[in-house]
Amino acid sequence: MGSGRVPNNSTLVCAPVMADSVDKMLINMDKAKEGGADLVEIRLDSLKSFNPFEDLKILIKACPLPTLFTYRPKWEGGQYDGDEKKRLDALRLAMEFGADYVDVELQVAREFNDSFNGKKPEKSKVIVSSHNYQDTPSMEDLGNLVARIQATGADIVKIATTALEITDVARVFQITVHSQAPVIGIVMGERGFISRILCPKFGGFLTFGTIESGIVSAPGQPTMKDLLQLYNFRQIGPDTKVFGIIGKPVHHSKSPILYNEAFKSVGFNGVYVPLLVDDVANFLKAYSSSDFAGFSCTIPHKEAALKCCDEVDPVAKSIGAVNCIIRRPSDGKLFGYNTDYVGAISAIEHGLRGSHDSSKSCDSPLAGKLFVVIGAGGAGKALAYGAQEKGARVVIANRTYDRARELADIVGGDALSLADLENFHPEDGMILANTTSIGMQPKVEETPVPKHALKSYSLVFDAVYTPKITRLLREAEESGSIIVTGLEMFIGQAYEQYERFTGLPAPKELFRNIMATY
């Protein structure tokens, strides 16, 4: 648990154990206990050979944690493809031998529960589950589904649905928080990820965390390590404030590492999660409670997010993009800010100052310089605006010339198409700033500008920070330019966001130390 504090919630962490032999399962059970799980889900359908009478005794006796037995048939997304009677007999046997929980599918739950004739083993609880691999039903249909599951005599209700959009998860949260019975509400897939992290906030009975990364029993499962250490799962309670990064893609982001570590270090009751969002307006409508207190905003949503805010900071307005949204607790109004340009411009100025005497420190080293911005999206606008404010002459280069022209007109600069940049050399000592995702993982071999064209630049900045040194930066350094990484901008823009999120001063040294290890 690390911090040694009392948990804020009673939501259990369950580690799925899938292996083709009982021996391998026993090894994984020990790993689950070491990793901090509260119970293990033993997936009997993953065993190559299974002798119920002997194997169940061994598994229950040897398990260092409480046990949940699942014997999932193919028709519900599992691997078992045999006789139904044998399958249910094995689950009944597990209960007789002292299993803490068994998981039975809704379709067969009533007959399973009736087969005990009122003599159900005391110790065992029956989880009745329903899996939907297509979508997440409406509120009304979810309510009816929970009622049907309860009517079978379930001790615990489990619904697993699939997220087509992140807004689907809000309905499952609502069902979980309002249900009288204990509920396990999981929304599968990357868009459903927050259902697995935030369930303690809404009173969920348990969540699943994998023993190792990559070995999942359902799409979207986090590792136990991430649950407990990165997301500080034990400390999430009903009054925990939720923050997150709105983007698409978003799972590469280092923001959750940075903010969660900082929250933990000062004991701030918040959690910061990745939010894979397709439509910002829909997202903000679905999560409109004051508990969803603030968001970072990244590609491709910075401009759309601005339109969703009730009030926008004047700087963000002139840039036409926000990367930080705060929900005012008193009335739920949304305020938009742009902390990108401060983060990037100050990192670039610092890079330039480092290279010569800064006795004229009141003047920006950008004054009078030719500043080439690649990209005309939200981050491109922020950099163009910031550079122009510092007295630089701005040139916008973009794949589509018309977008470049549009932005250039706003900031009073010139425009080029990206292809023209290869032979653009009006002077030496220019500054180049890439604000596109060219060169970002996984396409690390891409670069927006060929190496031979980099000789004219005294400094090259890349907003991409995964990987830290992109091909563009590597080739710029080889060409003799000063380089400034996206990590510098990332840390710079995070200071102000952290202060807006928490009302506390940013722990700058901690931020640098956290990011130094990545």
Short mmCIF file of C-alpha atoms in Angstrom, two decimals:
data_model
loop_
_atom_site.label_atom_id
_atom_site.label_comp_id
_atom_site.label_asym_id
_atom_site.label_seq_id
_atom_site.Cartn_x
_atom_site.Cartn_y
_atom_site.Cartn_z
CA MET A 1 0.00 0.00 0.00
CA GLY A 2 3.01 2.25 0.21
CA SER A 3 1.54 5.15 2.14
CA GLY A 4 0.28 2.95 4.97
CA ARG A 5 -2.88 5.04 5.26
CA VAL A 6 -6.26 3.57 5.98
CA PRO A 7 -8.08 2.82 2.70
CA ASN A 8 -10.86 5.21 1.74
CA ASN A 9 -13.00 2.43 0.29
CA SER A 10 -13.94 -1.22 0.61
CA THR A 11 -13.73 -2.00 -3.11
CA LEU A 12 -11.75 -5.21 -3.60
CA VAL A 13 -8.91 -5.73 -6.06
CA CYS A 14 -9.28 -9.08 -7.80
CA ALA A 15 -6.48 -10.64 -9.84
CA PRO A 16 -7.61 -12.96 -12.65
CA VAL A 17 -5.58 -16.17 -12.73
CA MET A 18 -5.52 -17.80 -16.15
CA ALA A 19 -3.16 -20.70 -16.84
CA ASP A 20 -3.26 -24.05 -18.62
CA SER A 21 -2.21 -26.05 -15.52
CA VAL A 22 -3.03 -26.07 -11.80
CA ASP A 23 0.68 -25.75 -10.95
CA LYS A 24 0.98 -22.52 -12.94
CA MET A 25 -2.18 -21.23 -11.26
CA LEU A 26 -0.65 -21.81 -7.83
CA ILE A 27 2.44 -19.76 -8.80
CA ASN A 28 0.19 -16.93 -10.05
CA MET A 29 -1.87 -16.96 -6.85
CA ASP A 30 1.27 -16.23 -4.84
CA LYS A 31 2.18 -13.46 -7.27
CA ALA A 32 -1.30 -11.99 -6.84
CA LYS A 33 -0.88 -11.91 -3.06
CA GLU A 34 2.58 -10.33 -3.36
CA GLY A 35 1.16 -7.72 -5.74
CA GLY A 36 -1.46 -6.63 -3.20
CA ALA A 37 -4.64 -8.33 -4.52
CA ASP A 38 -7.55 -9.00 -2.12
CA LEU A 39 -8.78 -12.08 -3.94
CA VAL A 40 -8.10 -14.14 -7.06
CA GLU A 41 -10.44 -15.10 -9.86
CA ILE A 42 -9.58 -18.64 -10.91
CA ARG A 43 -10.54 -19.09 -14.55
CA LEU A 44 -11.21 -22.82 -14.76
CA ASP A 45 -11.93 -22.52 -18.49
CA SER A 46 -8.24 -21.74 -19.12
CA LEU A 47 -7.07 -25.15 -17.81
CA LYS A 48 -6.00 -27.71 -20.45
CA SER A 49 -7.06 -30.64 -18.30
CA PHE A 50 -9.28 -30.39 -15.25
CA ASN A 51 -10.27 -32.97 -12.70
CA PRO A 52 -12.84 -31.12 -10.58
CA PHE A 53 -12.73 -33.30 -7.48
CA GLU A 54 -8.94 -33.21 -7.02
CA ASP A 55 -8.05 -29.88 -8.62
CA LEU A 56 -10.64 -27.74 -6.79
CA LYS A 57 -9.46 -29.08 -3.42
CA ILE A 58 -5.85 -28.20 -4.26
CA LEU A 59 -6.71 -24.75 -5.61
CA ILE A 60 -8.82 -23.78 -2.60
CA LYS A 61 -6.47 -25.23 0.00
CA ALA A 62 -3.29 -23.75 -1.50
CA CYS A 63 -4.64 -20.31 -2.34
CA PRO A 64 -3.23 -17.62 -0.01
CA LEU A 65 -6.21 -15.33 -0.77
CA PRO A 66 -10.01 -15.64 -0.93
CA THR A 67 -11.12 -17.38 -4.15
CA LEU A 68 -13.59 -16.59 -6.90
CA PHE A 69 -14.20 -19.43 -9.36
CA THR A 70 -15.29 -18.69 -12.90
CA TYR A 71 -15.82 -21.41 -15.51
CA ARG A 72 -16.77 -19.23 -18.46
CA PRO A 73 -18.47 -20.94 -21.45
CA LYS A 74 -17.79 -19.96 -25.07
CA TRP A 75 -21.30 -18.57 -25.39
CA GLU A 76 -20.44 -15.91 -22.80
CA GLY A 77 -16.98 -15.07 -24.11
CA GLY A 78 -15.02 -17.79 -22.25
CA GLN A 79 -13.07 -20.87 -23.39
CA TYR A 80 -15.20 -23.78 -22.08
CA ASP A 81 -16.94 -25.69 -24.82
CA GLY A 82 -18.20 -28.82 -23.12
CA ASP A 83 -21.19 -30.26 -21.30
CA GLU A 84 -23.21 -27.64 -19.35
CA LYS A 85 -24.13 -30.01 -16.53
CA LYS A 86 -20.46 -30.83 -15.88
CA ARG A 87 -19.62 -27.15 -15.85
CA LEU A 88 -22.27 -26.22 -13.27
CA ASP A 89 -21.49 -29.33 -11.20
CA ALA A 90 -17.88 -28.15 -10.94
CA LEU A 91 -18.98 -24.72 -9.67
CA ARG A 92 -21.29 -26.33 -7.10
CA LEU A 93 -18.40 -28.53 -5.98
CA ALA A 94 -16.19 -25.47 -5.60
CA MET A 95 -18.81 -24.00 -3.25
CA GLU A 96 -18.96 -27.19 -1.21
CA PHE A 97 -15.17 -27.20 -0.90
CA GLY A 98 -15.17 -23.68 0.49
CA ALA A 99 -14.82 -21.25 -2.43
CA ASP A 100 -15.58 -17.70 -1.29
CA TYR A 101 -17.33 -16.73 -4.54
CA VAL A 102 -18.46 -18.38 -7.74
CA ASP A 103 -19.46 -16.54 -10.91
CA VAL A 104 -22.49 -17.86 -12.79
CA GLU A 105 -23.94 -16.43 -16.01
CA LEU A 106 -27.41 -14.85 -15.89
CA GLN A 107 -28.73 -17.33 -18.46
CA VAL A 108 -28.25 -20.30 -16.10
CA ALA A 109 -28.27 -18.55 -12.72
CA ARG A 110 -31.82 -19.31 -11.67
CA GLU A 111 -31.55 -23.06 -12.20
CA PHE A 112 -28.09 -23.01 -10.57
CA ASN A 113 -29.39 -21.27 -7.44
CA ASP A 114 -32.55 -23.42 -7.34
CA SER A 115 -30.48 -26.63 -7.51
CA PHE A 116 -29.36 -26.10 -3.90
CA ASN A 117 -32.91 -26.60 -2.60
CA GLY A 118 -32.28 -24.04 0.09
CA LYS A 119 -29.05 -25.75 1.20
CA LYS A 120 -26.56 -23.33 -0.31
CA PRO A 121 -23.15 -23.52 1.39
CA GLU A 122 -22.95 -20.76 4.01
CA LYS A 123 -19.52 -19.46 3.15
CA SER A 124 -19.99 -19.02 -0.61
CA LYS A 125 -21.52 -16.06 -2.37
CA VAL A 126 -22.91 -16.29 -5.90
CA ILE A 127 -21.97 -13.57 -8.36
CA VAL A 128 -24.45 -13.56 -11.25
CA SER A 129 -22.89 -12.01 -14.34
CA SER A 130 -23.99 -10.66 -17.68
CA HIS A 131 -21.47 -9.81 -20.43
CA ASN A 132 -22.26 -7.62 -23.38
CA TYR A 133 -19.45 -7.53 -25.96
CA GLN A 134 -21.40 -5.25 -28.35
CA ASP A 135 -22.24 -2.06 -26.46
CA THR A 136 -23.58 -0.50 -23.24
CA PRO A 137 -27.39 -0.44 -23.04
CA SER A 138 -29.54 2.56 -22.10
CA MET A 139 -30.15 3.51 -18.46
CA GLU A 140 -33.55 1.86 -18.58
CA ASP A 141 -32.20 -1.39 -20.03
CA LEU A 142 -29.34 -1.46 -17.52
CA GLY A 143 -31.83 -0.98 -14.68
CA ASN A 144 -33.95 -3.85 -15.98
CA LEU A 145 -30.86 -6.04 -16.36
CA VAL A 146 -29.80 -5.46 -12.74
CA ALA A 147 -33.35 -6.27 -11.59
CA ARG A 148 -33.32 -9.52 -13.60
CA ILE A 149 -29.96 -10.49 -12.10
CA GLN A 150 -31.19 -9.77 -8.56
CA ALA A 151 -34.32 -11.83 -9.19
CA THR A 152 -32.21 -14.97 -9.72
CA GLY A 153 -31.14 -14.86 -6.08
CA ALA A 154 -27.72 -13.34 -6.78
CA ASP A 155 -25.64 -12.24 -3.80
CA ILE A 156 -23.63 -9.91 -6.05
CA VAL A 157 -24.58 -8.39 -9.42
CA LYS A 158 -21.93 -8.25 -12.15
CA ILE A 159 -22.49 -6.37 -15.40
CA ALA A 160 -19.75 -6.09 -18.00
CA THR A 161 -20.58 -3.99 -21.03
CA THR A 162 -18.54 -2.55 -23.89
CA ALA A 163 -17.77 1.14 -24.34
CA LEU A 164 -18.38 2.58 -27.79
CA GLU A 165 -17.81 6.02 -26.26
CA ILE A 166 -16.49 7.08 -22.85
CA THR A 167 -19.93 8.55 -22.06
CA ASP A 168 -21.26 4.95 -21.82
CA VAL A 169 -19.36 4.54 -18.54
CA ALA A 170 -21.41 7.31 -16.87
CA ARG A 171 -24.53 5.12 -17.07
CA VAL A 172 -22.78 2.20 -15.39
CA PHE A 173 -21.52 4.52 -12.63
CA GLN A 174 -25.08 5.71 -12.08
CA ILE A 175 -26.43 2.17 -11.84
CA THR A 176 -23.66 1.16 -9.43
CA VAL A 177 -24.16 4.07 -7.07
CA HIS A 178 -27.95 3.70 -6.92
CA SER A 179 -28.21 -0.08 -6.63
CA GLN A 180 -29.24 -1.68 -3.34
CA ALA A 181 -27.32 -4.87 -4.06
CA PRO A 182 -23.51 -5.04 -4.33
CA VAL A 183 -22.56 -4.35 -7.96
CA ILE A 184 -19.50 -5.08 -10.05
CA GLY A 185 -19.85 -2.68 -13.00
CA ILE A 186 -17.15 -3.00 -15.62
CA VAL A 187 -17.08 -1.32 -19.02
CA MET A 188 -14.69 -3.12 -21.35
CA GLY A 189 -12.33 -1.61 -23.91
CA GLU A 190 -10.03 1.41 -23.84
CA ARG A 191 -12.93 3.88 -23.73
CA GLY A 192 -14.24 2.08 -20.63
CA PHE A 193 -10.94 2.22 -18.73
CA ILE A 194 -12.14 4.67 -16.06
CA SER A 195 -14.81 2.16 -14.96
CA ARG A 196 -11.97 0.04 -13.56
CA ILE A 197 -10.19 2.88 -11.75
CA LEU A 198 -13.08 4.97 -10.42
CA CYS A 199 -15.39 2.17 -9.22
CA PRO A 200 -14.55 2.81 -5.51
CA LYS A 201 -15.87 6.35 -5.92
CA PHE A 202 -19.27 4.92 -6.92
CA GLY A 203 -19.30 2.02 -4.44
CA GLY A 204 -18.35 -0.79 -6.83
CA PHE A 205 -17.84 -4.19 -5.16
CA LEU A 206 -14.59 -5.08 -6.91
CA THR A 207 -12.31 -4.32 -9.81
CA PHE A 208 -9.90 -6.53 -11.75
CA GLY A 209 -6.17 -5.90 -11.96
CA THR A 210 -3.84 -8.18 -13.90
CA ILE A 211 -0.76 -9.78 -12.34
CA GLU A 212 1.41 -8.86 -15.33
CA SER A 213 0.89 -6.40 -18.15
CA GLY A 214 -0.46 -7.88 -21.36
CA ILE A 215 -2.08 -10.93 -19.73
CA VAL A 216 -5.68 -9.78 -19.46
CA SER A 217 -8.90 -11.73 -19.05
CA ALA A 218 -10.94 -8.90 -20.62
CA PRO A 219 -10.09 -5.89 -22.79
CA GLY A 220 -8.97 -2.74 -20.95
CA GLN A 221 -7.77 -4.29 -17.69
CA PRO A 222 -5.06 -2.35 -15.86
CA THR A 223 -2.24 -4.08 -13.98
CA MET A 224 -2.54 -4.40 -10.21
CA LYS A 225 0.63 -2.35 -9.90
CA ASP A 226 -0.91 0.54 -11.88
CA LEU A 227 -4.16 0.32 -9.93
CA LEU A 228 -2.51 0.39 -6.51
CA GLN A 229 0.57 2.54 -7.13
CA LEU A 230 -0.06 4.78 -10.14
CA TYR A 231 -3.77 5.45 -9.45
CA ASN A 232 -3.51 5.13 -5.65
CA PHE A 233 -6.66 2.98 -5.81
CA ARG A 234 -7.04 2.40 -2.05
CA GLN A 235 -7.38 6.12 -1.41
CA ILE A 236 -10.19 6.73 -3.92
CA GLY A 237 -13.47 7.36 -2.08
CA PRO A 238 -16.89 8.94 -2.68
CA ASP A 239 -15.49 12.47 -2.27
CA THR A 240 -12.34 12.02 -4.35
CA LYS A 241 -12.09 14.66 -7.08
CA VAL A 242 -11.56 13.34 -10.61
CA PHE A 243 -9.16 14.99 -13.07
CA GLY A 244 -7.95 13.64 -16.36
CA ILE A 245 -6.51 14.14 -19.79
CA ILE A 246 -8.98 14.39 -22.66
CA GLY A 247 -7.42 13.21 -25.91
CA LYS A 248 -7.42 10.72 -28.76
CA PRO A 249 -5.06 8.87 -28.54
CA VAL A 250 -4.37 9.29 -24.83
CA HIS A 251 -2.83 6.18 -23.27
CA HIS A 252 0.71 7.26 -24.15
CA SER A 253 0.35 10.33 -21.91
CA LYS A 254 2.64 10.73 -18.92
CA SER A 255 0.21 13.14 -17.23
CA PRO A 256 -1.38 10.48 -14.96
CA ILE A 257 2.09 9.56 -13.62
CA LEU A 258 2.93 13.19 -12.95
CA TYR A 259 -0.29 14.38 -11.30
CA ASN A 260 -1.10 11.24 -9.30
CA GLU A 261 2.40 11.17 -7.83
CA ALA A 262 2.12 14.87 -6.96
CA PHE A 263 -1.39 14.45 -5.46
CA LYS A 264 -0.13 11.56 -3.35
CA SER A 265 2.93 13.47 -2.12
CA VAL A 266 0.80 16.26 -0.62
CA GLY A 267 -2.18 14.10 0.43
CA PHE A 268 -4.55 15.81 -2.01
CA ASN A 269 -7.77 13.79 -2.42
CA GLY A 270 -7.80 13.56 -6.21
CA VAL A 271 -7.13 11.05 -8.96
CA TYR A 272 -5.99 11.77 -12.52
CA VAL A 273 -7.03 9.40 -15.32
CA PRO A 274 -6.63 9.02 -19.10
CA LEU A 275 -9.87 9.88 -20.92
CA LEU A 276 -10.16 8.58 -24.48
CA VAL A 277 -12.76 11.01 -25.80
CA ASP A 278 -14.39 11.10 -29.25
CA ASP A 279 -16.60 14.14 -28.71
CA VAL A 280 -15.65 16.73 -26.06
CA ALA A 281 -19.08 18.35 -25.81
CA ASN A 282 -20.76 14.98 -25.15
CA PHE A 283 -18.10 14.05 -22.62
CA LEU A 284 -18.47 17.27 -20.62
CA LYS A 285 -22.27 16.89 -20.62
CA ALA A 286 -22.15 13.27 -19.41
CA TYR A 287 -19.69 14.03 -16.60
CA SER A 288 -21.19 17.28 -15.38
CA SER A 289 -21.00 16.75 -11.62
CA SER A 290 -18.60 18.92 -9.63
CA ASP A 291 -16.67 15.75 -8.76
CA PHE A 292 -15.24 15.84 -12.29
CA ALA A 293 -13.29 18.91 -11.36
CA GLY A 294 -10.74 19.63 -14.06
CA PHE A 295 -9.23 18.38 -17.31
CA SER A 296 -6.12 18.69 -19.38
CA CYS A 297 -6.86 18.75 -23.06
CA THR A 298 -4.65 17.42 -25.84
CA ILE A 299 -4.70 16.58 -29.57
CA PRO A 300 -7.19 16.74 -31.33
CA HIS A 301 -9.62 18.44 -28.93
CA LYS A 302 -8.03 21.78 -27.93
CA GLU A 303 -10.08 23.92 -30.30
CA ALA A 304 -13.38 22.08 -29.78
CA ALA A 305 -12.91 22.29 -26.01
CA LEU A 306 -12.77 26.08 -26.18
CA LYS A 307 -16.31 26.17 -27.60
CA CYS A 308 -17.58 24.10 -24.66
CA CYS A 309 -16.37 26.51 -21.98
CA ASP A 310 -18.62 29.09 -20.33
CA GLU A 311 -15.69 31.47 -19.96
CA VAL A 312 -12.32 31.51 -21.67
CA ASP A 313 -9.14 33.24 -20.53
CA PRO A 314 -8.29 36.13 -22.96
CA VAL A 315 -4.96 34.55 -23.95
CA ALA A 316 -6.62 31.22 -24.72
CA LYS A 317 -9.27 33.10 -26.68
CA SER A 318 -6.70 34.80 -28.91
CA ILE A 319 -4.93 31.46 -29.41
CA GLY A 320 -8.27 29.81 -30.17
CA ALA A 321 -7.46 26.71 -28.12
CA VAL A 322 -7.59 25.57 -24.50
CA ASN A 323 -5.53 22.83 -22.89
CA CYS A 324 -6.92 23.20 -19.38
CA ILE A 325 -10.55 23.22 -18.24
CA ILE A 326 -11.61 23.92 -14.67
CA ARG A 327 -15.13 23.33 -13.36
CA ARG A 328 -16.10 25.94 -10.78
CA PRO A 329 -17.50 24.06 -7.77
CA SER A 330 -20.10 26.69 -6.87
CA ASP A 331 -22.09 26.58 -10.12
CA GLY A 332 -20.44 23.97 -12.38
CA LYS A 333 -19.40 26.57 -14.96
CA LEU A 334 -16.44 25.60 -17.17
CA PHE A 335 -13.40 27.88 -17.45
CA GLY A 336 -10.86 27.39 -20.24
CA TYR A 337 -7.15 28.27 -20.11
CA ASN A 338 -4.10 27.77 -22.27
CA THR A 339 -0.93 26.85 -20.39
CA ASP A 340 0.77 25.38 -23.49
CA TYR A 341 2.35 28.53 -24.78
CA VAL A 342 3.93 29.50 -21.45
CA GLY A 343 5.38 26.01 -21.08
CA ALA A 344 6.81 25.90 -24.61
CA ILE A 345 8.01 29.48 -24.98
CA SER A 346 9.75 29.55 -21.61
CA ALA A 347 11.48 26.21 -22.42
CA ILE A 348 12.67 27.63 -25.78
CA GLU A 349 13.85 30.90 -24.19
CA HIS A 350 15.71 28.92 -21.56
CA GLY A 351 17.38 26.87 -24.33
CA LEU A 352 18.49 30.03 -26.14
CA ARG A 353 19.67 31.82 -22.98
CA GLY A 354 21.71 28.83 -21.94
CA SER A 355 23.82 29.29 -25.07
CA HIS A 356 25.01 32.87 -24.46
CA ASP A 357 25.28 35.55 -21.80
CA SER A 358 21.87 36.58 -20.52
CA SER A 359 22.79 40.04 -19.23
CA LYS A 360 19.92 41.57 -21.23
CA SER A 361 17.56 39.17 -19.49
CA CYS A 362 14.61 41.56 -19.60
CA ASP A 363 14.45 41.16 -23.41
CA SER A 364 13.32 37.86 -24.79
CA PRO A 365 16.04 36.05 -26.77
CA LEU A 366 13.25 35.40 -29.29
CA ALA A 367 12.92 39.10 -30.20
CA GLY A 368 13.64 39.64 -33.91
CA LYS A 369 14.21 35.93 -34.58
CA LEU A 370 12.51 34.08 -37.44
CA PHE A 371 10.31 31.47 -35.71
CA VAL A 372 8.98 28.61 -37.86
CA VAL A 373 6.00 26.70 -36.43
CA ILE A 374 5.06 23.33 -37.96
CA GLY A 375 1.35 22.64 -37.54
CA ALA A 376 -1.70 24.90 -37.40
CA GLY A 377 -3.71 23.11 -34.69
CA GLY A 378 -4.20 24.13 -31.06
CA ALA A 379 -0.53 23.77 -30.03
CA GLY A 380 0.64 25.47 -33.25
CA LYS A 381 -1.60 28.43 -32.51
CA ALA A 382 -0.30 28.62 -28.94
CA LEU A 383 3.34 28.68 -30.04
CA ALA A 384 2.74 31.14 -32.88
CA TYR A 385 0.91 33.47 -30.50
CA GLY A 386 3.58 33.14 -27.80
CA ALA A 387 6.47 33.72 -30.23
CA GLN A 388 4.79 36.75 -31.77
CA GLU A 389 4.13 38.18 -28.30
CA LYS A 390 7.88 37.90 -27.61
CA GLY A 391 8.73 39.87 -30.73
CA ALA A 392 9.62 37.03 -33.10
CA ARG A 393 8.70 37.01 -36.80
CA VAL A 394 6.45 34.00 -37.27
CA VAL A 395 6.16 31.57 -40.20
CA ILE A 396 3.53 28.81 -40.15
CA ALA A 397 4.18 25.61 -42.11
CA ASN A 398 1.37 23.07 -42.44
CA ARG A 399 0.48 20.09 -44.63
CA THR A 400 -2.49 22.02 -45.97
CA TYR A 401 -1.37 25.48 -47.00
CA ASP A 402 -4.81 27.02 -46.42
CA ARG A 403 -4.76 26.18 -42.70
CA ALA A 404 -1.26 27.69 -42.47
CA ARG A 405 -2.43 30.84 -44.25
CA GLU A 406 -5.42 31.17 -41.92
CA LEU A 407 -3.27 31.03 -38.78
CA ALA A 408 -0.55 33.24 -40.28
CA ASP A 409 -3.16 35.93 -40.94
CA ILE A 410 -4.30 35.82 -37.30
CA VAL A 411 -0.79 36.25 -35.86
CA GLY A 412 0.51 38.51 -38.64
CA GLY A 413 3.02 36.02 -40.03
CA ASP A 414 3.83 34.17 -43.24
CA ALA A 415 2.63 30.78 -44.43
CA LEU A 416 4.23 27.80 -46.17
CA SER A 417 3.16 24.31 -47.04
CA LEU A 418 5.13 21.66 -45.12
CA ALA A 419 6.73 20.45 -48.36
CA ASP A 420 8.20 23.94 -48.98
CA LEU A 421 10.03 23.86 -45.67
CA GLU A 422 12.69 21.56 -47.14
CA ASN A 423 14.17 24.41 -49.20
CA PHE A 424 13.23 27.33 -46.92
CA HIS A 425 16.43 29.17 -45.95
CA PRO A 426 15.97 32.95 -45.87
CA GLU A 427 18.52 33.35 -43.07
CA ASP A 428 20.61 31.47 -40.50
CA GLY A 429 19.87 31.19 -36.78
CA MET A 430 16.13 30.52 -37.18
CA ILE A 431 14.00 28.69 -34.58
CA LEU A 432 11.96 25.60 -35.53
CA ALA A 433 9.04 24.29 -33.44
CA ASN A 434 7.18 21.11 -34.37
CA THR A 435 3.68 21.02 -32.83
CA THR A 436 2.32 18.07 -34.88
CA SER A 437 2.34 14.43 -33.81
CA ILE A 438 4.81 13.48 -36.58
CA GLY A 439 7.48 11.29 -34.99
CA MET A 440 5.38 10.24 -32.00
CA GLN A 441 5.30 6.62 -30.87
CA PRO A 442 4.74 4.24 -32.57
CA LYS A 443 5.86 6.03 -35.78
CA VAL A 444 9.22 7.08 -34.37
CA GLU A 445 10.99 6.97 -37.75
CA GLU A 446 8.93 9.85 -39.15
CA THR A 447 10.15 13.44 -39.15
CA PRO A 448 8.50 16.63 -40.47
CA VAL A 449 11.72 18.08 -41.98
CA PRO A 450 14.61 16.30 -43.76
CA LYS A 451 17.97 16.49 -42.01
CA HIS A 452 19.72 18.65 -44.62
CA ALA A 453 17.20 21.45 -44.02
CA LEU A 454 17.98 21.68 -40.28
CA LYS A 455 21.35 23.45 -40.69
CA SER A 456 19.72 26.90 -40.82
CA TYR A 457 18.21 26.59 -37.33
CA SER A 458 19.98 27.59 -34.13
CA LEU A 459 17.32 25.84 -32.01
CA VAL A 460 14.82 23.06 -32.72
CA PHE A 461 11.91 22.28 -30.40
CA ASP A 462 9.59 19.26 -30.64
CA ALA A 463 6.30 19.16 -28.72
CA VAL A 464 6.25 15.35 -29.03
CA TYR A 465 7.63 13.81 -25.81
CA THR A 466 7.12 10.10 -26.44
CA PRO A 467 9.90 9.31 -27.32
CA LYS A 468 11.82 12.02 -25.46
CA ILE A 469 14.35 12.38 -28.30
CA THR A 470 12.46 12.20 -31.60
CA ARG A 471 14.14 11.66 -34.93
CA LEU A 472 13.74 15.40 -35.60
CA LEU A 473 15.63 16.28 -32.40
CA ARG A 474 18.31 13.66 -32.96
CA GLU A 475 19.03 14.95 -36.47
CA ALA A 476 18.88 18.58 -35.29
CA GLU A 477 21.47 17.88 -32.63
CA GLU A 478 23.69 16.15 -35.21
CA SER A 479 23.33 19.30 -37.36
CA GLY A 480 24.59 21.49 -34.51
CA SER A 481 21.30 22.95 -33.25
CA ILE A 482 20.32 23.44 -29.62
CA ILE A 483 17.42 21.07 -28.94
CA VAL A 484 14.49 21.48 -26.56
CA THR A 485 12.36 18.40 -25.85
CA GLY A 486 8.60 18.17 -25.51
CA LEU A 487 9.23 17.03 -21.94
CA GLU A 488 10.41 20.56 -21.07
CA MET A 489 7.19 22.03 -22.45
CA PHE A 490 5.16 19.29 -20.78
CA ILE A 491 6.60 20.06 -17.34
CA GLY A 492 6.27 23.83 -17.89
CA GLN A 493 2.60 23.69 -18.85
CA ALA A 494 1.86 21.22 -16.03
CA TYR A 495 2.92 23.65 -13.26
CA GLU A 496 0.07 26.03 -13.94
CA GLN A 497 -2.47 23.24 -14.49
CA TYR A 498 -1.55 21.62 -11.17
CA GLU A 499 -2.04 24.95 -9.38
CA ARG A 500 -5.42 25.45 -11.03
CA PHE A 501 -6.49 21.87 -10.21
CA THR A 502 -5.46 21.90 -6.56
CA GLY A 503 -5.14 25.52 -5.47
CA LEU A 504 -1.67 24.55 -4.18
CA PRO A 505 1.75 25.68 -5.39
CA ALA A 506 3.28 23.28 -7.93
CA PRO A 507 6.00 21.02 -6.49
CA LYS A 508 8.45 21.91 -9.28
CA GLU A 509 11.36 19.82 -8.08
CA LEU A 510 9.11 16.79 -7.62
CA PHE A 511 7.74 17.22 -11.18
CA ARG A 512 11.29 17.24 -12.55
CA ASN A 513 12.30 14.21 -10.50
CA ILE A 514 9.23 12.22 -11.56
CA MET A 515 9.79 12.98 -15.24
CA ALA A 516 13.54 12.32 -15.03
CA THR A 517 12.83 8.61 -14.57
CA TYR A 518 10.78 8.39 -17.81
#
